mmCIF file of C-alpha atoms in Angstrom:
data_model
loop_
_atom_site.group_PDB
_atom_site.id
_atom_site.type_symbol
_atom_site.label_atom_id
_atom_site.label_comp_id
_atom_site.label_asym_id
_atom_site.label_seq_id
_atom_site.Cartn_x
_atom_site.Cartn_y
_atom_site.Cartn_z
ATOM 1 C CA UNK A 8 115.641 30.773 28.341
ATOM 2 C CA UNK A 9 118.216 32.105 31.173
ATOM 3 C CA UNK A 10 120.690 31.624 28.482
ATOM 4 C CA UNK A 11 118.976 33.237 25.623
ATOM 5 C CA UNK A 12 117.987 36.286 27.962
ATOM 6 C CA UNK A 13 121.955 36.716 28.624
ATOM 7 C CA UNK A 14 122.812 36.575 24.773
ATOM 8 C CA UNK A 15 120.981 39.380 24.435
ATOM 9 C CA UNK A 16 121.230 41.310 27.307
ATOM 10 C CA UNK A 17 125.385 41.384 26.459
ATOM 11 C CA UNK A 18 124.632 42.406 22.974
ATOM 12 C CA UNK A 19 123.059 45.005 24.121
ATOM 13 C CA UNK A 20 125.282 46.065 26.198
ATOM 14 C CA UNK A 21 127.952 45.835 24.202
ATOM 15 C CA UNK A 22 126.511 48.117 21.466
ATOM 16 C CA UNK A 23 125.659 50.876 23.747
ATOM 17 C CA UNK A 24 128.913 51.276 25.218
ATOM 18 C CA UNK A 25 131.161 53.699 24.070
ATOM 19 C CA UNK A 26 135.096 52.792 23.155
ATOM 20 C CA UNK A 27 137.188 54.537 24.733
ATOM 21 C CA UNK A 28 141.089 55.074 24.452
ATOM 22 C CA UNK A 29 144.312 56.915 26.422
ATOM 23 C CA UNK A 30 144.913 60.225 25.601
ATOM 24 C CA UNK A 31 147.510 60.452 23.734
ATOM 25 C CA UNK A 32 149.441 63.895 24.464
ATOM 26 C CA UNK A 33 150.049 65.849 27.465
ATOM 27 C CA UNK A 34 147.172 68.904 26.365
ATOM 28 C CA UNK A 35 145.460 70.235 29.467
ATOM 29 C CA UNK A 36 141.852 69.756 27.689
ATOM 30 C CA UNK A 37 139.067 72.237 28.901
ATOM 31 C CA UNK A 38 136.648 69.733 30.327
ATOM 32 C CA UNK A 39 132.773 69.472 29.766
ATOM 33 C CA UNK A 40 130.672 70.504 32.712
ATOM 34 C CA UNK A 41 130.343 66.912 34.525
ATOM 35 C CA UNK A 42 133.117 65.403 33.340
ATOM 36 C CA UNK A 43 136.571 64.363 34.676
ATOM 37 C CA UNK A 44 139.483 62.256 34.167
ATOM 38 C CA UNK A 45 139.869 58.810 35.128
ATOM 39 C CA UNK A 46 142.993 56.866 35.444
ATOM 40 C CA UNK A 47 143.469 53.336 34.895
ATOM 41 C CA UNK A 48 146.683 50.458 36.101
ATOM 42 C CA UNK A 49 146.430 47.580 34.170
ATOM 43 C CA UNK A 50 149.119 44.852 34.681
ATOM 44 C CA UNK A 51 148.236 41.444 32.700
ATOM 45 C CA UNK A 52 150.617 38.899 31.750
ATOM 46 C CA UNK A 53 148.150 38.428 28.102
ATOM 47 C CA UNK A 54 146.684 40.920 26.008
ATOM 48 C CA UNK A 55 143.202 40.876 26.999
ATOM 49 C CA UNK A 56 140.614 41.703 24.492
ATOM 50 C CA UNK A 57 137.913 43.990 25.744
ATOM 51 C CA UNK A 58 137.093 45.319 29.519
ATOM 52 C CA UNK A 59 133.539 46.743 29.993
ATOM 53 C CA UNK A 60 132.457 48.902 32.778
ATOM 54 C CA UNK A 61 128.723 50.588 33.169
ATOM 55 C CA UNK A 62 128.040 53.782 34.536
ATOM 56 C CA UNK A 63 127.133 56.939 33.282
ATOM 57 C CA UNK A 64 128.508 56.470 30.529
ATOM 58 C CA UNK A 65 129.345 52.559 29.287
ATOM 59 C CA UNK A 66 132.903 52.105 28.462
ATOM 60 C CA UNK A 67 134.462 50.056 26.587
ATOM 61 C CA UNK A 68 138.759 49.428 26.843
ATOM 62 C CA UNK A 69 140.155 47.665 23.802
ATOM 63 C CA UNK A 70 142.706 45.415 23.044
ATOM 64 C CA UNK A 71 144.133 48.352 22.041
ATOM 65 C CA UNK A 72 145.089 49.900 25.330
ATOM 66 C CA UNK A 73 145.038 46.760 27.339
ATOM 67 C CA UNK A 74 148.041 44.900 26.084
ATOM 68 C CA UNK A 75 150.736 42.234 27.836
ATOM 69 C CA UNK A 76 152.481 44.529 30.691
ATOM 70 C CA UNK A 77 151.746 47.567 32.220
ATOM 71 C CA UNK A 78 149.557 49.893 31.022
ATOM 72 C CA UNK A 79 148.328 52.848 32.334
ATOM 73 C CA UNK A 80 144.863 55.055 30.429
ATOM 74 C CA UNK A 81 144.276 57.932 31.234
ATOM 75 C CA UNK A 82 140.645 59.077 29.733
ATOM 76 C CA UNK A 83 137.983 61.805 30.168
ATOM 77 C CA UNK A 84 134.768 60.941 30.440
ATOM 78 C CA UNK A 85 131.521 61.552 32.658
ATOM 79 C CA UNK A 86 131.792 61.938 36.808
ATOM 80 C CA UNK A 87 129.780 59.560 38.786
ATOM 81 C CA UNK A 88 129.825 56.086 39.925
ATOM 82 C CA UNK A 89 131.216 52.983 37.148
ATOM 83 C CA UNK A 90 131.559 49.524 37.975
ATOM 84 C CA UNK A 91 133.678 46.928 35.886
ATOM 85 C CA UNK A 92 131.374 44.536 35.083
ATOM 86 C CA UNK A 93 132.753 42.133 32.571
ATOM 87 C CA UNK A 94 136.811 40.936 31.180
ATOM 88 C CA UNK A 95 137.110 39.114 27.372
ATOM 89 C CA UNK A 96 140.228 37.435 28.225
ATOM 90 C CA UNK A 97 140.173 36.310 24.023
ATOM 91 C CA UNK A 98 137.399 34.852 21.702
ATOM 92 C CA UNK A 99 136.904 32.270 23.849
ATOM 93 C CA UNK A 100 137.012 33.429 27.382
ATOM 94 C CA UNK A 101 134.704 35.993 29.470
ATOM 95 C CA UNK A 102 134.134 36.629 32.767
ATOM 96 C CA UNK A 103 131.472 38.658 34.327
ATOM 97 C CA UNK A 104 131.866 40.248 37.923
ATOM 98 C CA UNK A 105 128.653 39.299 40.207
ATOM 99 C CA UNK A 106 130.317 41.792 42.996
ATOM 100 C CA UNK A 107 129.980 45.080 42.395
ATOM 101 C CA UNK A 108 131.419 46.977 45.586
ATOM 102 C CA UNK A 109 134.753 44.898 44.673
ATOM 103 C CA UNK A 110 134.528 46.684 41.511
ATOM 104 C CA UNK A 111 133.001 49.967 41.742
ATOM 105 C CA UNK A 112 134.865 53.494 41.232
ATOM 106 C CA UNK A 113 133.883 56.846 41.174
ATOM 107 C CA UNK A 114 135.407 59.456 38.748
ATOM 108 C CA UNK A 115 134.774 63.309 40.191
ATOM 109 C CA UNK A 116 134.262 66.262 38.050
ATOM 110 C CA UNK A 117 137.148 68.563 37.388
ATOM 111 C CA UNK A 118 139.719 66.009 38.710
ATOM 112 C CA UNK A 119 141.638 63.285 37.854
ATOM 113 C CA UNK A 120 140.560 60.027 39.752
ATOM 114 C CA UNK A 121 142.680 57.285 40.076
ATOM 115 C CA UNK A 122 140.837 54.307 40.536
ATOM 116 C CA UNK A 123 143.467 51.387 41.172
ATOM 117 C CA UNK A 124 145.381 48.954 39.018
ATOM 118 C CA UNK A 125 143.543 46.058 37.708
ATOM 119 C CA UNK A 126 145.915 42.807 37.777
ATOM 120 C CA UNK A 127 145.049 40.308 35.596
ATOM 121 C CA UNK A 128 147.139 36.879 35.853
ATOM 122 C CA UNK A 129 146.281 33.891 33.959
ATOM 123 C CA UNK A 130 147.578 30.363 34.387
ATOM 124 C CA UNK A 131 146.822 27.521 31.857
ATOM 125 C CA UNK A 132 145.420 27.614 28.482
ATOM 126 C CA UNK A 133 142.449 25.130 27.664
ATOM 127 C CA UNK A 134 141.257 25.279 31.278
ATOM 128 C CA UNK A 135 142.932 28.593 33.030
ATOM 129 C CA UNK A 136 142.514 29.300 36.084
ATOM 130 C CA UNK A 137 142.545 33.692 36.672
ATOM 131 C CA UNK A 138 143.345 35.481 39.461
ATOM 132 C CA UNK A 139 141.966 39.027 39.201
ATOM 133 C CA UNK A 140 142.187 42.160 41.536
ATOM 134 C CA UNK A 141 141.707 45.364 41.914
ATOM 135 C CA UNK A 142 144.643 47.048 44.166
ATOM 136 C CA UNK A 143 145.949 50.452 44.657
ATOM 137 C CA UNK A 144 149.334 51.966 44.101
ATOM 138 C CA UNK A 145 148.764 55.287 44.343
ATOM 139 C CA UNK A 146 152.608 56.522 44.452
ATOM 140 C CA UNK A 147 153.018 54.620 41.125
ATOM 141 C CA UNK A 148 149.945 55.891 39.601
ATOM 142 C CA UNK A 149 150.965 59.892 40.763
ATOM 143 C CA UNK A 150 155.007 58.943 39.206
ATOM 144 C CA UNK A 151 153.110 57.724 35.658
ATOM 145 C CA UNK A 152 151.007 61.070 35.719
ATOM 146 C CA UNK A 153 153.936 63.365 36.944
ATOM 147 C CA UNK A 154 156.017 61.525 33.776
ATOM 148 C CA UNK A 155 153.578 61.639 31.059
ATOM 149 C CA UNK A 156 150.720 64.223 31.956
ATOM 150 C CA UNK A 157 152.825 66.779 33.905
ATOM 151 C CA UNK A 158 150.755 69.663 32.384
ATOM 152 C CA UNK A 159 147.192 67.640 33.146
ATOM 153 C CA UNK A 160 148.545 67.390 36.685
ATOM 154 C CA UNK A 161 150.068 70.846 37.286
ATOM 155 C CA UNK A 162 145.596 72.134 36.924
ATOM 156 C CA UNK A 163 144.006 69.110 37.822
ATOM 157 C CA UNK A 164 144.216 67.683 41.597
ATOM 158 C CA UNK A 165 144.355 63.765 41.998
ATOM 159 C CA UNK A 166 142.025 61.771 43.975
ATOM 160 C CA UNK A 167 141.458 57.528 44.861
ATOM 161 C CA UNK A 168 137.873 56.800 43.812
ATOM 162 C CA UNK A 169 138.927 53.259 43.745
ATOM 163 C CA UNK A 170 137.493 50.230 46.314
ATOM 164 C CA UNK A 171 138.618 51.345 50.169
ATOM 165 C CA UNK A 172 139.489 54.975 51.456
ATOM 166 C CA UNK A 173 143.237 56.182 50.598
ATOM 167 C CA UNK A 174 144.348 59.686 52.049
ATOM 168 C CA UNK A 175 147.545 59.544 50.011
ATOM 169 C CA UNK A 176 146.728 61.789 47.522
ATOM 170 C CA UNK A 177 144.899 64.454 50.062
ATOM 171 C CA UNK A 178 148.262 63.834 52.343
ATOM 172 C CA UNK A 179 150.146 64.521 49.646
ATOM 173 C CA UNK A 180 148.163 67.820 48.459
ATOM 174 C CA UNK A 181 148.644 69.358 52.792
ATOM 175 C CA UNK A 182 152.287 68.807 52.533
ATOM 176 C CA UNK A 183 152.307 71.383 49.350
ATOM 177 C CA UNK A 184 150.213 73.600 50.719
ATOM 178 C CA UNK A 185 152.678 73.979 53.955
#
């Protein structure tokens, strides 16, 4: 019964949640009230097939953008508090987080929150064993934006809304000011 109630409880999660995917272009878009950007690290050594995270508004991340390497998404979507709640590693391989402090983030309005760099190393085939984390590198994460989304950073100020406090950003945003 347990296992029939989680069938259908991930269907229906699945359907409800919206795919979502990088922008693609360094446009300074003119955000909806309540909405903000969120920034994603990825670093996997396998393409992974789907990564779904609830909030106010489910998310879906596709193979699309979540490919062998390092990837970085940068997406708009609504502000408020998201937690990552299950990995598809493939077809045959899920995992579903039971801890959600580990894997909560918040995205604010009218900013762009980075929220950490999910790691994603997998060992073995038939029987893998996964190490998974969620760690910050801020300075890496503000290089990528200043690189690729100089004119979404020159109007929108950076913040960590990942696991753990990090003043790097707001550190970074008193030295300008001086």
């Amino acid at each position: 019964m347990r296992l029939l109630f989680l069938l259908l409880a991930t269907a229906l999660l699945c359907s409800c949640a919206t795919r979502v995917t990088s922008l693609q272009n360094d446009q300074n878009l003119v955000l909806k009230q309540g909405k903000g950007y969120v920034l994603f690290g990825i670093q996997t050594n396998q393409n992974l097939k789907t990564i779904n995270i609830s909030g106010p508004q489910n998310i879906q991340l596709t193979s699309k953008d979540i490919k062998e390497g390092t990837n970085y998404l940068l997406v708009d979507i609504e502000a408020g508090t998201y937690t990552i709640d299950r990995l598809m590693l493939d077809n045959y391989w899920e995992l579903v987080f039971d801890d959600e402090e580990s894997w909560q983030f918040d995205v604010s309005a009218d900013e762009i929150s980075y929220v950490g760099h999910l790691e994603v190393v997998r060992r073995g085939h038939w029987y893998p064993r996964i190490n998974i984390e969620l760690v910050n590198r801020s300075s890496e994460a503000l290089e990528f934006l200043e690189e690729n989304y100089s004119n979404i950073l020159m109007t929108n100020s950076v913040v960590y809304g990942g696991p753990g406090q990090d003043r790097f950003f707001e550190f970074l945003a008193a030295q300008l000011e001086e």
